[in-house]
mmCIF file of C-alpha atoms and ligand atoms in Angstrom:
data_model
loop_
_atom_site.group_PDB
_atom_site.id
_atom_site.type_symbol
_atom_site.label_atom_id
_atom_site.label_comp_id
_atom_site.label_asym_id
_atom_site.label_seq_id
_atom_site.Cartn_x
_atom_site.Cartn_y
_atom_site.Cartn_z
ATOM 1 C CA MET A 10 42.740 65.993 49.266
ATOM 2 C CA ASP A 11 44.927 64.721 46.406
ATOM 3 C CA LYS A 12 43.375 61.636 44.875
ATOM 4 C CA ILE A 13 45.546 58.504 44.620
ATOM 5 C CA LYS A 14 46.701 58.018 41.017
ATOM 6 C CA GLU A 15 49.001 55.013 41.413
ATOM 7 C CA ILE A 16 49.098 52.292 44.004
ATOM 8 C CA LEU A 17 50.905 49.120 45.013
ATOM 9 C CA ILE A 18 48.476 46.254 45.653
ATOM 10 C CA GLY A 19 50.040 44.731 48.762
ATOM 11 C CA THR A 20 49.138 41.064 48.438
ATOM 12 C CA ASN A 21 50.810 37.905 47.166
ATOM 13 C CA ASN A 22 47.397 36.193 46.979
ATOM 14 C CA GLU A 23 46.278 35.994 43.323
ATOM 15 C CA GLY A 24 42.561 35.877 44.180
ATOM 16 C CA LYS A 25 42.746 38.981 46.325
ATOM 17 C CA TYR A 26 44.963 40.777 43.819
ATOM 18 C CA LYS A 27 42.392 40.313 41.062
ATOM 19 C CA GLU A 28 39.439 41.362 43.230
ATOM 20 C CA ILE A 29 41.195 44.478 44.558
ATOM 21 C CA CYS A 30 42.254 45.541 41.029
ATOM 22 C CA ASP A 31 38.653 45.124 39.858
ATOM 23 C CA LEU A 32 37.337 47.264 42.719
ATOM 24 C CA LEU A 33 39.691 50.169 42.029
ATOM 25 C CA PRO A 34 38.906 52.725 39.298
ATOM 26 C CA LYS A 35 40.365 51.765 35.895
ATOM 27 C CA ARG A 36 42.433 54.947 35.608
ATOM 28 C CA VAL A 37 44.432 54.218 38.794
ATOM 29 C CA ILE A 38 47.829 52.703 37.892
ATOM 30 C CA LYS A 39 48.262 49.429 39.767
ATOM 31 C CA TYR A 40 51.559 47.771 40.684
ATOM 32 C CA SER A 41 51.875 44.207 41.932
ATOM 33 C CA LEU A 42 54.396 42.772 44.382
ATOM 34 C CA LYS A 43 55.606 40.462 41.595
ATOM 35 C CA GLU A 44 57.054 43.501 39.804
ATOM 36 C CA PHE A 45 59.221 44.177 42.854
ATOM 37 C CA ASN A 46 59.849 40.567 43.845
ATOM 38 C CA ILE A 47 58.898 41.192 47.474
ATOM 39 C CA LEU A 48 57.855 38.397 49.816
ATOM 40 C CA SER A 49 55.184 39.024 52.455
ATOM 41 C CA PRO A 50 56.254 39.908 56.006
ATOM 42 C CA GLU A 51 55.360 37.620 58.902
ATOM 43 C CA GLU A 52 51.829 38.327 60.119
ATOM 44 C CA THR A 53 52.563 38.696 63.809
ATOM 45 C CA GLY A 54 49.407 40.680 64.675
ATOM 46 C CA LYS A 55 46.462 39.275 66.598
ATOM 47 C CA SER A 56 43.804 41.091 64.554
ATOM 48 C CA PHE A 57 42.889 41.697 60.918
ATOM 49 C CA GLU A 58 43.564 45.424 61.456
ATOM 50 C CA LYS A 59 47.057 44.894 62.810
ATOM 51 C CA ASN A 60 48.052 42.405 60.097
ATOM 52 C CA SER A 61 46.798 44.563 57.230
ATOM 53 C CA PHE A 62 48.742 47.496 58.738
ATOM 54 C CA ILE A 63 51.900 45.343 59.040
ATOM 55 C CA LYS A 64 51.651 44.431 55.342
ATOM 56 C CA ALA A 65 50.761 47.902 53.993
ATOM 57 C CA SER A 66 53.511 49.690 55.953
ATOM 58 C CA TYR A 67 56.127 47.043 55.088
ATOM 59 C CA PHE A 68 55.423 47.072 51.336
ATOM 60 C CA SER A 69 55.142 50.862 51.163
ATOM 61 C CA LYS A 70 58.484 51.314 52.917
ATOM 62 C CA LYS A 71 60.127 48.776 50.572
ATOM 63 C CA THR A 72 58.895 50.520 47.397
ATOM 64 C CA ASN A 73 58.234 54.138 48.378
ATOM 65 C CA LEU A 74 54.745 53.763 46.869
ATOM 66 C CA ILE A 75 51.337 54.203 48.459
ATOM 67 C CA CYS A 76 50.253 50.663 49.331
ATOM 68 C CA LEU A 77 46.822 49.067 49.786
ATOM 69 C CA SER A 78 46.876 45.819 51.775
ATOM 70 C CA ASP A 79 44.152 43.396 52.731
ATOM 71 C CA ASP A 80 43.946 41.077 55.690
ATOM 72 C CA SER A 81 40.881 38.910 55.662
ATOM 73 C CA GLY A 82 39.468 35.619 56.756
ATOM 74 C CA LEU A 83 36.540 33.442 57.665
ATOM 75 C CA GLU A 84 35.118 33.349 61.210
ATOM 76 C CA ILE A 85 32.864 30.419 62.123
ATOM 77 C CA ASP A 86 30.662 30.749 65.228
ATOM 78 C CA LEU A 87 30.752 27.047 66.158
ATOM 79 C CA LEU A 88 34.573 27.146 66.026
ATOM 80 C CA ASN A 89 34.728 30.235 68.265
ATOM 81 C CA GLY A 90 35.769 32.407 65.352
ATOM 82 C CA GLU A 91 38.315 30.025 63.819
ATOM 83 C CA PRO A 92 40.061 29.993 61.384
ATOM 84 C CA GLY A 93 39.863 33.854 61.600
ATOM 85 C CA ILE A 94 43.234 35.530 61.204
ATOM 86 C CA TYR A 95 44.714 32.074 60.570
ATOM 87 C CA SER A 96 42.501 31.450 57.479
ATOM 88 C CA SER A 97 45.457 31.431 55.121
ATOM 89 C CA ARG A 98 47.659 29.383 57.454
ATOM 90 C CA TRP A 99 45.037 26.584 57.698
ATOM 91 C CA SER A 100 45.752 25.850 54.025
ATOM 92 C CA GLY A 101 49.376 24.981 54.815
ATOM 93 C CA LYS A 102 52.561 25.885 53.005
ATOM 94 C CA LYS A 103 51.102 24.727 49.677
ATOM 95 C CA ASN A 104 47.932 26.836 50.014
ATOM 96 C CA ASN A 105 45.788 23.727 49.781
ATOM 97 C CA PHE A 106 42.243 24.909 50.456
ATOM 98 C CA ASP A 107 40.812 21.408 49.950
ATOM 99 C CA LEU A 108 42.737 20.545 53.075
ATOM 100 C CA ALA A 109 41.634 23.680 54.949
ATOM 101 C CA ILE A 110 37.974 23.038 54.066
ATOM 102 C CA LYS A 111 38.216 19.390 55.149
ATOM 103 C CA LYS A 112 39.672 20.604 58.443
ATOM 104 C CA ILE A 113 36.673 22.912 58.924
ATOM 105 C CA PHE A 114 34.136 20.137 58.274
ATOM 106 C CA LYS A 115 36.021 17.755 60.563
ATOM 107 C CA LYS A 116 36.220 20.258 63.433
ATOM 108 C CA MET A 117 32.567 21.291 63.127
ATOM 109 C CA LYS A 118 31.431 17.650 63.045
ATOM 110 C CA LYS A 119 33.562 16.859 66.082
ATOM 111 C CA ILE A 120 31.934 19.641 68.097
ATOM 112 C CA ASN A 121 28.404 18.766 66.985
ATOM 113 C CA LYS A 122 27.328 16.012 64.589
ATOM 114 C CA ASP A 123 24.321 18.207 63.676
ATOM 115 C CA TRP A 124 26.675 21.130 62.967
ATOM 116 C CA PHE A 125 24.671 22.055 59.886
ATOM 117 C CA TYR A 126 22.042 23.669 62.139
ATOM 118 C CA TYR A 127 24.765 25.779 63.777
ATOM 119 C CA ASN A 128 26.594 26.967 60.685
ATOM 120 C CA LYS A 129 26.705 30.742 61.074
ATOM 121 C CA ALA A 130 29.874 32.391 59.799
ATOM 122 C CA ARG A 131 31.229 35.647 58.413
ATOM 123 C CA PHE A 132 33.970 36.850 56.141
ATOM 124 C CA ILE A 133 35.909 39.847 57.439
ATOM 125 C CA CYS A 134 38.214 42.121 55.476
ATOM 126 C CA CYS A 135 40.413 44.919 56.743
ATOM 127 C CA LEU A 136 41.966 47.184 54.111
ATOM 128 C CA THR A 137 44.844 49.504 55.014
ATOM 129 C CA LEU A 138 46.233 52.345 52.935
ATOM 130 C CA PHE A 139 49.773 53.384 53.870
ATOM 131 C CA TRP A 140 51.542 56.417 52.406
ATOM 132 C CA PRO A 141 55.361 56.772 52.210
ATOM 133 C CA ASN A 142 55.104 59.796 54.564
ATOM 134 C CA GLY A 143 53.765 57.531 57.317
ATOM 135 C CA LYS A 144 50.078 58.390 57.013
ATOM 136 C CA SER A 145 47.661 55.447 57.129
ATOM 137 C CA TYR A 146 43.950 54.718 56.978
ATOM 138 C CA SER A 147 42.121 51.432 57.649
ATOM 139 C CA SER A 148 38.588 50.218 57.022
ATOM 140 C CA LYS A 149 36.674 47.040 57.753
ATOM 141 C CA GLY A 150 33.958 45.141 55.909
ATOM 142 C CA ILE A 151 31.900 42.156 57.042
ATOM 143 C CA VAL A 152 29.579 39.808 55.127
ATOM 144 C CA LYS A 153 27.464 37.403 57.184
ATOM 145 C CA GLY A 154 26.406 33.982 56.015
ATOM 146 C CA GLU A 155 26.492 30.225 56.561
ATOM 147 C CA ILE A 156 28.813 27.281 55.894
ATOM 148 C CA SER A 157 27.395 24.921 53.256
ATOM 149 C CA ASN A 158 27.417 21.190 53.975
ATOM 150 C CA SER A 159 29.616 20.470 50.957
ATOM 151 C CA LYS A 160 31.986 22.292 48.588
ATOM 152 C CA ARG A 161 30.084 23.943 45.740
ATOM 153 C CA GLY A 162 31.296 25.919 42.723
ATOM 154 C CA GLN A 163 34.505 26.553 40.860
ATOM 155 C CA ASN A 164 34.636 30.365 41.006
ATOM 156 C CA GLY A 165 36.582 32.556 43.387
ATOM 157 C CA PHE A 166 39.308 31.348 45.727
ATOM 158 C CA GLY A 167 40.022 30.152 49.257
ATOM 159 C CA TYR A 168 36.871 29.351 51.223
ATOM 160 C CA ASP A 169 34.447 30.619 48.536
ATOM 161 C CA PRO A 170 33.047 27.113 47.762
ATOM 162 C CA ILE A 171 31.675 26.671 51.318
ATOM 163 C CA PHE A 172 30.337 30.166 52.114
ATOM 164 C CA ILE A 173 26.688 31.065 51.427
ATOM 165 C CA PRO A 174 26.042 34.781 52.063
ATOM 166 C CA ASN A 175 22.765 35.668 53.826
ATOM 167 C CA GLY A 176 19.927 36.235 51.365
ATOM 168 C CA TYR A 177 21.355 33.893 48.693
ATOM 169 C CA ASP A 178 21.273 30.132 47.976
ATOM 170 C CA GLN A 179 24.541 29.966 46.071
ATOM 171 C CA THR A 180 27.987 29.738 47.612
ATOM 172 C CA PHE A 181 30.501 32.436 46.662
ATOM 173 C CA GLY A 182 32.140 29.679 44.591
ATOM 174 C CA GLU A 183 28.982 29.293 42.500
ATOM 175 C CA MET A 184 28.308 33.011 42.064
ATOM 176 C CA GLU A 185 29.344 35.121 39.119
ATOM 177 C CA SER A 186 32.392 37.015 40.339
ATOM 178 C CA LYS A 187 30.627 40.332 39.609
ATOM 179 C CA LEU A 188 27.838 39.467 42.060
ATOM 180 C CA LYS A 189 30.238 38.241 44.750
ATOM 181 C CA MET A 190 32.287 41.404 44.423
ATOM 182 C CA SER A 191 29.233 43.635 44.818
ATOM 183 C CA ILE A 192 28.215 42.171 48.206
ATOM 184 C CA ASP A 193 31.327 40.799 49.875
ATOM 185 C CA HIS A 194 33.511 41.885 52.799
ATOM 186 C CA ARG A 195 36.203 43.354 50.507
ATOM 187 C CA PHE A 196 33.662 45.517 48.664
ATOM 188 C CA LYS A 197 32.189 46.787 51.942
ATOM 189 C CA ALA A 198 35.652 47.720 53.222
ATOM 190 C CA TYR A 199 36.474 49.355 49.870
ATOM 191 C CA LEU A 200 33.350 51.568 50.014
ATOM 192 C CA LYS A 201 34.858 53.231 53.106
ATOM 193 C CA ILE A 202 38.134 54.146 51.352
ATOM 194 C CA LYS A 203 36.929 54.808 47.817
ATOM 195 C CA ASN A 204 36.948 58.581 48.329
ATOM 196 C CA PHE A 205 40.738 58.445 48.379
ATOM 197 C CA PHE A 206 40.588 57.381 44.729
ATOM 198 C CA ILE A 207 37.555 58.915 43.018
HETATM 199 P P1 LIG B 315 45.563 36.682 54.568
HETATM 200 O O1 LIG B 315 44.700 37.894 54.700
HETATM 201 O O2 LIG B 315 46.615 36.844 53.532
HETATM 202 O O3 LIG B 315 46.074 36.231 55.894
HETATM 203 O O4 LIG B 315 44.663 35.515 53.965
HETATM 204 C C1 LIG B 315 43.296 35.462 54.184
HETATM 205 C C2 LIG B 315 42.743 34.113 53.776
HETATM 206 O O5 LIG B 315 41.334 34.169 54.036
HETATM 207 C C3 LIG B 315 42.882 33.840 52.299
HETATM 208 O O6 LIG B 315 43.974 33.032 51.998
HETATM 209 C C4 LIG B 315 41.595 33.094 51.987
HETATM 210 O O7 LIG B 315 41.754 31.762 52.234
HETATM 211 C C5 LIG B 315 40.606 33.599 53.006
HETATM 212 N N1 LIG B 315 39.764 34.605 52.362
HETATM 213 C C6 LIG B 315 39.792 35.940 52.522
HETATM 214 N N2 LIG B 315 38.905 36.540 51.717
HETATM 215 C C7 LIG B 315 38.312 35.548 51.024
HETATM 216 C C8 LIG B 315 37.311 35.545 50.013
HETATM 217 O O8 LIG B 315 36.799 36.567 49.550
HETATM 218 N N3 LIG B 315 36.962 34.333 49.558
HETATM 219 C C9 LIG B 315 37.501 33.172 50.004
HETATM 220 N N4 LIG B 315 38.441 33.115 50.919
HETATM 221 C C10 LIG B 315 38.856 34.307 51.438
#
């Protein structure tokens, strides 16, 4: 199998872009969507798998490059898996995660005022590689944890300040990014595709 030497990182999310670049080997040449001025397609799928495939195939076809796309999100048990595939959309057009996090606290409290005892959640990431010849490969990673009762930490992005992974006391927002990236959903999904690169 020919190893991938250059790749388009198929995301317009800065936080994801940085984490994916850091996961990939240094010698792989990385292109961003900014270089091609491409907007993201509509995520019409009903699963992380489908949406990451939609993005990877769309960007690869636009650029004729091998593309790696990520679709990810936070699933909260008490909210029946919400926000899930709508994790990004809960932050609105302005990507305001303060707003999205407030919405989570409000919804959890409405369902159960003692929601803190029922705070199980997980981050899910689906990565899809799509080649210009139509070949594709997808992988999934999950990290289980809990929702903290307040926002904590300035690191990371999105819902990081309210997610405490199992086995730790810190939220992802409080963790050194190196630690987060060695245990999170994106890393676990990456482990399953890393042989395409190394
Ligand atoms: P999408 O995959 O572009 O639909 O966006 C997924 C959304 O899930 C992001 O905008 C983030 O809000 C959230 N998300 C996914 N992965 C992470 C993570 O590692 N930390 C914090 N939030 C995340």
